[in-house]
Coordinates of C-alpha atoms in Angstrom, one line a residue:
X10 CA 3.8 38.4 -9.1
X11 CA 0.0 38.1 -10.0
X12 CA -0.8 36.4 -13.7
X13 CA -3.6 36.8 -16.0
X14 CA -4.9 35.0 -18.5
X15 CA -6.0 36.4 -21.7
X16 CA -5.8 35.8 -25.8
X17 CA -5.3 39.5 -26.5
X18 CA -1.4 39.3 -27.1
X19 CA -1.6 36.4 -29.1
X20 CA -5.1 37.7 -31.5
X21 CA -2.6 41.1 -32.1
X22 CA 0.4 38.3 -33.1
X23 CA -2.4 37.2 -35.4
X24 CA -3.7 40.2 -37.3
X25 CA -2.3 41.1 -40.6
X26 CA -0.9 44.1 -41.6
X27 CA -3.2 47.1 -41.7
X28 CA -3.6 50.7 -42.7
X29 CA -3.9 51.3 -38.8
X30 CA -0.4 49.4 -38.3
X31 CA 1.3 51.9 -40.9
X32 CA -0.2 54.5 -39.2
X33 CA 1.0 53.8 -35.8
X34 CA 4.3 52.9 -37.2
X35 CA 4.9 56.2 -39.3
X36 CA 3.8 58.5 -36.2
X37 CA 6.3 56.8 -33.8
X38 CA 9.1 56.0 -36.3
X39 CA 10.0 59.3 -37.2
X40 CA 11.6 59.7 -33.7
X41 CA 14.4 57.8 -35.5
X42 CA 14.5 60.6 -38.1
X43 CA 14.1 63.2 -35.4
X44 CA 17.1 61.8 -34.0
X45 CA 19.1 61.3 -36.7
X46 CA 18.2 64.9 -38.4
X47 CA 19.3 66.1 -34.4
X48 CA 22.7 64.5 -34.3
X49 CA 23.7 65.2 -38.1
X50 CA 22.9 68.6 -38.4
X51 CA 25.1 69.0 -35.0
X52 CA 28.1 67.6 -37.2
X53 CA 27.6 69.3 -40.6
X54 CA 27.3 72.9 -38.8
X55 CA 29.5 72.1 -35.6
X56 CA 32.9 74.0 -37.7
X57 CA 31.0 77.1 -37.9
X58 CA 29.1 77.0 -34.9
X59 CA 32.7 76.4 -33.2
X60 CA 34.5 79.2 -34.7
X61 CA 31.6 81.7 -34.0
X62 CA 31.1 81.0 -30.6
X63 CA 34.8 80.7 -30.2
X64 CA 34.8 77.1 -28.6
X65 CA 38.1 75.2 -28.2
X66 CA 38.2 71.3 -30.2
X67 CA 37.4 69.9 -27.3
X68 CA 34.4 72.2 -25.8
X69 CA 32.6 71.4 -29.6
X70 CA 33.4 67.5 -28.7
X71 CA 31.7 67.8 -25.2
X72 CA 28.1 69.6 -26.7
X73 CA 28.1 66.0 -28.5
X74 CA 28.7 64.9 -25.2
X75 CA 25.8 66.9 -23.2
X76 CA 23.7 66.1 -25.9
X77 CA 23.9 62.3 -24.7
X78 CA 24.1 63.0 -21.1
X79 CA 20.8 64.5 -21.6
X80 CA 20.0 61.2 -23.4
X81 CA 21.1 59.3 -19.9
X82 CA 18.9 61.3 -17.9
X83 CA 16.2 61.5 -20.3
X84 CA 16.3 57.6 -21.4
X85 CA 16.3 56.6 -17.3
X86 CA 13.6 58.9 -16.0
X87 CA 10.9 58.8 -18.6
X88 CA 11.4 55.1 -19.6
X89 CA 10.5 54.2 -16.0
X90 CA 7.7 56.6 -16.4
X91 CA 6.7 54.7 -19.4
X92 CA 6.2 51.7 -17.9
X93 CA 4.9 53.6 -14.3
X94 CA 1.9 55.1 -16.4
X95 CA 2.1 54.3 -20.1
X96 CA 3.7 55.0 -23.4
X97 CA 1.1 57.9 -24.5
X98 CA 1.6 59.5 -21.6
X99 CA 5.5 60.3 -22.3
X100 CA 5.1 60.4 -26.1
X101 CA 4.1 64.5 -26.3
X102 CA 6.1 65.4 -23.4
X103 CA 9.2 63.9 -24.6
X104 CA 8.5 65.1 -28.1
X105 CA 8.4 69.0 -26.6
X106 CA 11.6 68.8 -24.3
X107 CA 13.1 68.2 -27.4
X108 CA 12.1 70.6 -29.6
X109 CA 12.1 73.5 -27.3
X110 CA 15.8 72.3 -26.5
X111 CA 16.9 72.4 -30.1
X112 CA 15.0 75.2 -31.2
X113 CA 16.5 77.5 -28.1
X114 CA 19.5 76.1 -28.9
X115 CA 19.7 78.8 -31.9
X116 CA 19.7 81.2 -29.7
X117 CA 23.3 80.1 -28.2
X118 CA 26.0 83.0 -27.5
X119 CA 28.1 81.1 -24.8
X120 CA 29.5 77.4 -24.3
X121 CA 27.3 77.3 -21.0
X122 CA 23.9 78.5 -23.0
X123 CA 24.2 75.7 -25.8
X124 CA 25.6 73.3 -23.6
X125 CA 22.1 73.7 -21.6
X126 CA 20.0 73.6 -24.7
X127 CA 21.5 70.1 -25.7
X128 CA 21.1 68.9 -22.5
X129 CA 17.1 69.6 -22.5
X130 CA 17.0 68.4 -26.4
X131 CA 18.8 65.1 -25.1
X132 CA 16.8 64.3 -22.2
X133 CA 13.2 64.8 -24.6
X134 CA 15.0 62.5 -27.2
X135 CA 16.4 59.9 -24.4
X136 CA 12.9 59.6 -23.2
X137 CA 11.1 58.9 -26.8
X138 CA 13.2 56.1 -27.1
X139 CA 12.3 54.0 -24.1
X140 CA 8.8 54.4 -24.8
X141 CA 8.9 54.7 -28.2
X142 CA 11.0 51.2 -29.1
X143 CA 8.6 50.0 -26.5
X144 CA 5.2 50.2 -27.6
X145 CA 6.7 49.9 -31.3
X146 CA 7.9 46.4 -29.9
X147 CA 4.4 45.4 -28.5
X148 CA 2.1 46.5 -31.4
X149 CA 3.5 45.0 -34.5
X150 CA 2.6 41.0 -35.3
X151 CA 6.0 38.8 -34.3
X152 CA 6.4 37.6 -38.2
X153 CA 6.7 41.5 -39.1
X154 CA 8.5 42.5 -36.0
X155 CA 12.0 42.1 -37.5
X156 CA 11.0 44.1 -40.6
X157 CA 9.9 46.6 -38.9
X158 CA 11.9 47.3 -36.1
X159 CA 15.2 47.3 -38.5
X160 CA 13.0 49.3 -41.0
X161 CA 12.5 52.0 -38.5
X162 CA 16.0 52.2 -37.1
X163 CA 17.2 52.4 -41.0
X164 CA 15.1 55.6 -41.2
X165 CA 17.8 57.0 -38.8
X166 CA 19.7 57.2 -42.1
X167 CA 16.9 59.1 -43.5
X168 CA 16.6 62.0 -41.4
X169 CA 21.0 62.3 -41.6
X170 CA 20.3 62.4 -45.2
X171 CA 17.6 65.4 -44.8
X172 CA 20.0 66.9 -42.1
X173 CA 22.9 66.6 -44.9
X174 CA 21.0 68.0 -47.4
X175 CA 19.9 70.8 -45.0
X176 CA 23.4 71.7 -44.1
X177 CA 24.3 72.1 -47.5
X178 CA 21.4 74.2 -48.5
X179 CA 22.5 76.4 -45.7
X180 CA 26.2 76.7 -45.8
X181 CA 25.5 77.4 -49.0
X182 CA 22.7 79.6 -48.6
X183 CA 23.6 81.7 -45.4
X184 CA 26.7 83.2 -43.7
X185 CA 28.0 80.2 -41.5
X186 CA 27.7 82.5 -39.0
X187 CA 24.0 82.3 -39.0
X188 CA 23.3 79.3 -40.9
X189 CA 23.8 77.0 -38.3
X190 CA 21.0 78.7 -35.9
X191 CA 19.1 78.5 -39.1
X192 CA 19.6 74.7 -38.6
X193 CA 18.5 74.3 -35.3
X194 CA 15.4 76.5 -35.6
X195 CA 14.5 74.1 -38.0
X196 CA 14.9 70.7 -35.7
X197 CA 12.8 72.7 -33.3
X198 CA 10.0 73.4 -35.7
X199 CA 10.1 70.0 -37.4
X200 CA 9.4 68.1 -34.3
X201 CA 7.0 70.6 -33.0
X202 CA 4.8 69.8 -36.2
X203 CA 4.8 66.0 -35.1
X204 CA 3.1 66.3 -32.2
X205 CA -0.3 66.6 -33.6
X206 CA 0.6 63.3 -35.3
X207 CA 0.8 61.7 -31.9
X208 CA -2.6 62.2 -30.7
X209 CA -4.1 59.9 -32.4
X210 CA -1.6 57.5 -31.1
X211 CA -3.4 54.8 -28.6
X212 CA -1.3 53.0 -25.8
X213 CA -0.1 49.6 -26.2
X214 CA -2.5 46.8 -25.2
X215 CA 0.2 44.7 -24.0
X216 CA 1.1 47.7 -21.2
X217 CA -2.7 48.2 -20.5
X218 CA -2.5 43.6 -19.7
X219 CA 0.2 44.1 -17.8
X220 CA -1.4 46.8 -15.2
X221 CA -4.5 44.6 -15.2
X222 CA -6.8 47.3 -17.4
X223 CA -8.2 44.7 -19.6
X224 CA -11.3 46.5 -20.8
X225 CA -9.5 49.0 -22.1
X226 CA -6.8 46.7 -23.7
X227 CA -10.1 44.9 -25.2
X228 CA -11.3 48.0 -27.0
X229 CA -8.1 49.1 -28.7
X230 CA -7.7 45.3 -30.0
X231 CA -11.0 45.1 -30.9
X232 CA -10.3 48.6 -32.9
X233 CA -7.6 46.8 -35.3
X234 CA -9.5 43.9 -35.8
X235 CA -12.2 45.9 -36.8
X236 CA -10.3 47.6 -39.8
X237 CA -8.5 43.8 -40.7
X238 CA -11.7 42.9 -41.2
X239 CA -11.4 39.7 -38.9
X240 CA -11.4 38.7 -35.4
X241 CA -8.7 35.9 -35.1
X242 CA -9.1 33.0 -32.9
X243 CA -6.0 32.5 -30.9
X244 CA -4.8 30.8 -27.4
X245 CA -4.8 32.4 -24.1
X246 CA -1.4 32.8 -22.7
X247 CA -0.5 34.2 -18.9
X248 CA 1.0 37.4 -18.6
X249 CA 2.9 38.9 -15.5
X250 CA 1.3 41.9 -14.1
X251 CA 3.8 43.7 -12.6
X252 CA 3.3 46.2 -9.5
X253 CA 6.9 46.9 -8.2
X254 CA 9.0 50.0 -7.9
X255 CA 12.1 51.0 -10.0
X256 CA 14.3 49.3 -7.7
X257 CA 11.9 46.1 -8.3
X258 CA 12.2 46.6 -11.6
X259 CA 15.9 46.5 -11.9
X260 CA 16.6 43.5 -9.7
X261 CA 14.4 41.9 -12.5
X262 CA 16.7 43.1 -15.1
X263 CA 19.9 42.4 -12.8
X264 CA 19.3 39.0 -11.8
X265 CA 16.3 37.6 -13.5
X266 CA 17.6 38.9 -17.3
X267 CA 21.1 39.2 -16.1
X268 CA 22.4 37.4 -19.4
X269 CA 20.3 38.9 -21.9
X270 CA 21.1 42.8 -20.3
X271 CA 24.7 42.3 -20.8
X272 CA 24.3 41.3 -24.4
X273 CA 21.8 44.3 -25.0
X274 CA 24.0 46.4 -23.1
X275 CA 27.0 45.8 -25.3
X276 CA 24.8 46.3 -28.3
X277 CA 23.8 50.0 -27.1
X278 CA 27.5 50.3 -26.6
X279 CA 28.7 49.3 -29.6
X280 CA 26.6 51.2 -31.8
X281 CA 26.3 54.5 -29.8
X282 CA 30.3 54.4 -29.5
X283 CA 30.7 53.9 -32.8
X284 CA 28.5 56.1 -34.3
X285 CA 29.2 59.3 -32.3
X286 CA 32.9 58.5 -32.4
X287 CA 32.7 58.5 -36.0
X288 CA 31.0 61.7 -37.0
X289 CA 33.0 63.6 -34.5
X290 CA 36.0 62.1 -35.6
X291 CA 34.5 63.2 -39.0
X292 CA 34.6 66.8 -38.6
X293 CA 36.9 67.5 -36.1
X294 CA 40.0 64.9 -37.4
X295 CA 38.9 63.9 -41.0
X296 CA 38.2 66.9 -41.8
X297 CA 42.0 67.9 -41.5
X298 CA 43.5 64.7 -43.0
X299 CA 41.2 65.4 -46.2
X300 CA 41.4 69.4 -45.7
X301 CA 37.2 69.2 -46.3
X302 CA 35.5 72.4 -45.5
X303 CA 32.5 72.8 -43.9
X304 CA 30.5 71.8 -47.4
X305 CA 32.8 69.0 -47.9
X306 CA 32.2 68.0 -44.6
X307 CA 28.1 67.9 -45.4
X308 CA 28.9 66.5 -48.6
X309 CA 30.8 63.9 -47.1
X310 CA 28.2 62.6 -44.0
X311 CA 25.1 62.6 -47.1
X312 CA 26.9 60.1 -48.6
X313 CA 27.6 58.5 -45.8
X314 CA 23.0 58.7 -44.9
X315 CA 22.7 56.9 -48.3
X316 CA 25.0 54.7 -47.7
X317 CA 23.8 53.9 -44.5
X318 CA 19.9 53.9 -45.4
X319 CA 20.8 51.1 -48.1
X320 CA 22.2 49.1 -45.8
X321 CA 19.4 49.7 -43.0
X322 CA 17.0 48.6 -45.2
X323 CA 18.5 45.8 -46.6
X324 CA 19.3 44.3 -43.2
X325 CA 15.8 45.0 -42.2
X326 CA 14.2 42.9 -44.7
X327 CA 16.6 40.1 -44.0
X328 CA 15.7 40.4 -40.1
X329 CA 12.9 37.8 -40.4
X330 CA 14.6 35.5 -43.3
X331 CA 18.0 35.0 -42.4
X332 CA 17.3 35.7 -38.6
X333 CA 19.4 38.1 -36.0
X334 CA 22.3 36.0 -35.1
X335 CA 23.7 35.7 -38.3
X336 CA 23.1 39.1 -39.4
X337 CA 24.7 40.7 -35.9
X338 CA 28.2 38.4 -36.5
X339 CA 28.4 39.2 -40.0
X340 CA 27.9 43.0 -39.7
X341 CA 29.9 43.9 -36.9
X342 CA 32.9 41.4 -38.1
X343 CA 32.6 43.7 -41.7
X344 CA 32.0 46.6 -39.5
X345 CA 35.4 46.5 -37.8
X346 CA 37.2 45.9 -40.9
X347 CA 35.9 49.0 -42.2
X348 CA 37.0 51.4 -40.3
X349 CA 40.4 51.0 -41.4
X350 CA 39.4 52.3 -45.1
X351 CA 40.3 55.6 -43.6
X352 CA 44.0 54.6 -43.6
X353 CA 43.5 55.3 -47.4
X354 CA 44.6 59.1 -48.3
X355 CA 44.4 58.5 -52.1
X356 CA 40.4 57.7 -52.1
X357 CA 37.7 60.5 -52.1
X358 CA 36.1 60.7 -48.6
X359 CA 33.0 60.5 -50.3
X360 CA 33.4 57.0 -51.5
X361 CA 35.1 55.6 -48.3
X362 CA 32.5 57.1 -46.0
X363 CA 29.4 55.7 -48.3
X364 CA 31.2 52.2 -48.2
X365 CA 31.9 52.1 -44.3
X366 CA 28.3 53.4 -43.4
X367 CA 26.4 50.9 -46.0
X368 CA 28.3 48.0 -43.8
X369 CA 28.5 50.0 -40.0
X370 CA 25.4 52.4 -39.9
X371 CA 23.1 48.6 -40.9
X372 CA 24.1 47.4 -37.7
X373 CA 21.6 48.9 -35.4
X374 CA 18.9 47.6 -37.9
X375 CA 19.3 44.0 -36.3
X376 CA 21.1 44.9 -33.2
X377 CA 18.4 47.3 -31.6
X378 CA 15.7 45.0 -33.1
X379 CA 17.5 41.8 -30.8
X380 CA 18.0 44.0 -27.8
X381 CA 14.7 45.4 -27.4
X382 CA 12.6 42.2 -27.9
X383 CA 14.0 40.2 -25.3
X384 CA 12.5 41.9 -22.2
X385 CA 8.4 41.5 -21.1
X386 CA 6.3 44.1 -21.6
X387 CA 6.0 45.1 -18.3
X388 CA 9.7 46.1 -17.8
X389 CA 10.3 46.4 -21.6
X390 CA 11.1 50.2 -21.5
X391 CA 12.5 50.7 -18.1
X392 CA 14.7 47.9 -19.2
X393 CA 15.6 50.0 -22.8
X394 CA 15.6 53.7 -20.6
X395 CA 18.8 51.4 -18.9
X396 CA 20.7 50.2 -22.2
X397 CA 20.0 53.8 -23.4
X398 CA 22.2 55.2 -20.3
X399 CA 24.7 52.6 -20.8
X400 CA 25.1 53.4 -24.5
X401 CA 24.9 57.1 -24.2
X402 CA 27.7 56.8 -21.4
X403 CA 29.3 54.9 -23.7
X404 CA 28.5 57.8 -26.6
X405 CA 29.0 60.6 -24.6
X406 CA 32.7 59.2 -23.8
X407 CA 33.3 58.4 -27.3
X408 CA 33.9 61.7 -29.0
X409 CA 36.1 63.0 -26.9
X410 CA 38.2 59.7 -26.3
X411 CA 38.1 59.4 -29.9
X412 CA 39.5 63.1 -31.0
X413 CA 41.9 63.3 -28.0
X414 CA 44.0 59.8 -28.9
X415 CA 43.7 60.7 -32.8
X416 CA 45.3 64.1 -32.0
X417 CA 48.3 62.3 -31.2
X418 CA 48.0 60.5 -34.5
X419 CA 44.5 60.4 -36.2
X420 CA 45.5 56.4 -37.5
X421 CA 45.0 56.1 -33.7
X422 CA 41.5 56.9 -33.9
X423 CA 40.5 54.9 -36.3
X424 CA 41.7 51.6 -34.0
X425 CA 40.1 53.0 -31.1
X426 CA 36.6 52.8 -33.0
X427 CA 37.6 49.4 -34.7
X428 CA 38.1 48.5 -30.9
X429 CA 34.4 49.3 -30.1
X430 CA 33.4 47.6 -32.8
X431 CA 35.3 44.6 -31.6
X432 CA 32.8 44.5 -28.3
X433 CA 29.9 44.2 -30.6
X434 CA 31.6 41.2 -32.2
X435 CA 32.7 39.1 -29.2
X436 CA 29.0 40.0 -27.4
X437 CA 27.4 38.8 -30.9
X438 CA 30.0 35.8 -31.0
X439 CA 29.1 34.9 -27.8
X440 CA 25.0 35.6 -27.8
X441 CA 24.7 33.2 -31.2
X442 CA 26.1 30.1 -29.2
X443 CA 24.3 30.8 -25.7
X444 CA 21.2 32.2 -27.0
X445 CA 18.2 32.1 -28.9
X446 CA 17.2 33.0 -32.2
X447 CA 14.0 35.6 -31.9
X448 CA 12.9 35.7 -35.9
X449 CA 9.2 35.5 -36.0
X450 CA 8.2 34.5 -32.5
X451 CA 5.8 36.2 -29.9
X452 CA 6.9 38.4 -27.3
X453 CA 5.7 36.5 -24.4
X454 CA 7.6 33.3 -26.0
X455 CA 11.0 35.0 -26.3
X456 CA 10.9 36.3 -22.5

């Protein structure tokens, strides 16, 4: 593997924070919300949609389910693509799959049709991610990194909060018979609208270094320095250029990073288990235990965004102060604890939802942050395309492991989450004694 030598990584680890950084951060963050908005308004109008469509418990489980296998195929493909010819290259393509998936998706009359439609939306979705966390990853300074990265994965909570609110506004405004196609017109349009926003994105420098186009990594360096007002003088440093295939690629991951993809692997799984586990189990299990309707159920998973926005952004902030390792042990240790609130009958749903999503829906904040910024650039979203699949295996298993054992008895379900959460735990445990703390150091120093 060839090596050049250049100051360009280390003058962007040296800028301060910009209007063009915001920028840049906004128009690839809202993925988060996309997603979020996506998978929550599945939940709040997945009773209706059910009983229209005439779909057994476990069929509405398994459109959870083909909406992450679409993830897998998505997350695989078109994060190797990323790294194979860019991250501006995926970041409209992706962006359309998904909307024209969830938009069609209102359109749904059989199991088969809206099965499909999920499939397409996952696979657009699955493929923003790799490149998205990516170039995210190699654009922002290392001393704001942390922030950021947790501060965009807390925005999740934001867009389950509008998809809350816009399932309320619905059920409440339309038939349920038609107001959950309402809902996924609306996904469709939304992201459509964002693709003008990404124009204006450029590619990452730290991609352009690694496939040897240094002029062009110059320019867009030279662009940001230009509105900091400064030019920073910084060391060189050498960085890898890689030239492989995928199969070279994930030898690299297997063998090379062997240690740090099993710990970023069990991060994907623990969050993606949990979290689709949960709001399946939600409206499907919960739902009964409570007897919520359909509202209640919105009412329910808004308090739950809040909950779990406050707690995002909290962690966020504390990414670069208190630093990852601590964070990830304390969080998922509180997280596992939590789930077993639900074994309380007398307590509004409302309350105990708000409470375990404030602790649980935080963790992602510093696990995803941790994950992602332990690979070089020039694997970097190949490397997050294969956690993806690993998660959303993981996630696509989840909801209908989850509802079929808490059909038996719904206390079951809730210590088969507290089990996943248990993984997250150990791999944290584990990480914090064998590894190294990231907060606040380059990319290139960390791999």
């Amino acid at each position: 593997m060839r090596f050049i030598k250049t100051d360009l990584t280390c003058r962007l680890d040296a800028l301060p924070w910009t209007g063009f950084h915001t920028r840049f951060v906004v128009a690839l963050g809202i993925t988060w919300v996309l997603d979020a908005f996506e998978v929550v308004i599945v939940s709040a109008v997945l009773k209706p949609m059910a009983k229209q469509l005439e779909l057994s418990t476990q069929q509405a489980s398994l459109l959870v389910s083909g909406f992450l296998i679409g993830a897998i195929i998505g997350s695989l493909l078109f994060g190797y693509l990323a790294d194979k010819f860019g991250r501006k290259s995926l970041f409209i393509i992706t962006l359309l799959l998904y909307s024209g998936g969830t938009f069609l998706t209102g359109f749904a009359d059989s199991f088969e049709f809206a099965m499909l439609c999920r499939i397409l939306a996952g696979a657009g979705l699955g493929g923003e991610f790799a490149a998205i966390q990516s170039a995210i990853d190699e654009f922002v300074p290392a001393r704001h990194r942390g922030k950021v990265d947790g501060t965009i994965t807390a925005l999740w909570n934001l867009g389950s909060i509008m998809a809350s609110l816009s399932g309320l506004y619905l059920l409440k405004t339309f038939d349920e018979s038609f107001a959950w196609r309402v809902a996924y017109f609306l996904g469709g349009i939304l992201a459509l609208l964002i693709v003008f926003i990404r124009l204006y994105v450029p590619e990452s420098p730290r991609w352009l270094i690694a496939k040897n186009r240094i002029k062009e990594a110059e320019e867009i360096v030279k662009r940001v320095e230009k509105e900091a007002g400064f030019s920073p003088k910084a060391e060189s440093c050498d960085i890898p250029v890689f030239e492989g295939s995928i199969f070279d690629a994930t030898k690299i991951i297997l063998t090379r990073y062997r240690w740090q993809f099993i710990f970023s692997a069990s991060m994907s799984f623990t969050i993606l288990t949990t979290y689709y586990g949960m709001i399946t189990f939600l409206p499907l299990v919960l739902s009964k235990v409570y007897n919520l309707s359909s509202l209640e159920v919105s009412s329910v998973l808004f308090f739950g965004s809040v909950g779990g926005l406050i707690g995002g952004l909290t962690v966020a902030f504390l990414n670069d102060n208190l630093g990852r390792k601590p964070l990830g042990i304390g969080i998922s240790f509180l997280s596992m604890l939590a789930v077993f609130l639900f074994l309380l009958k007398g307590v509004d749903p409302r309350v105990l939802y708000f409470v375990y999503s404030l602790i649980a829906f935080s963790f992602a904040s510093v696990a995803y942050v941790i994950a992602t910024e332990i690979y070089p650039s020039y694997i970097r979203a190949y490397a997050i395309g294969v956690l993806s699949v690993i998660g959303r295996l993981s996630g696509a298993f989840a909801p209908a492991a989850v509802v079929s054992i808490a059909n038996q008895d719904y206390r079951l379900g809730i210590f088969t989450i507290a089990s996943f959460w248990l993984v997250g735990f150990t791999s944290f445990l584990i990480y914090s004694i064998k590894g190294k703390e990231t907060k606040g150091k380059p990319i290139e120093q960390i791999s």
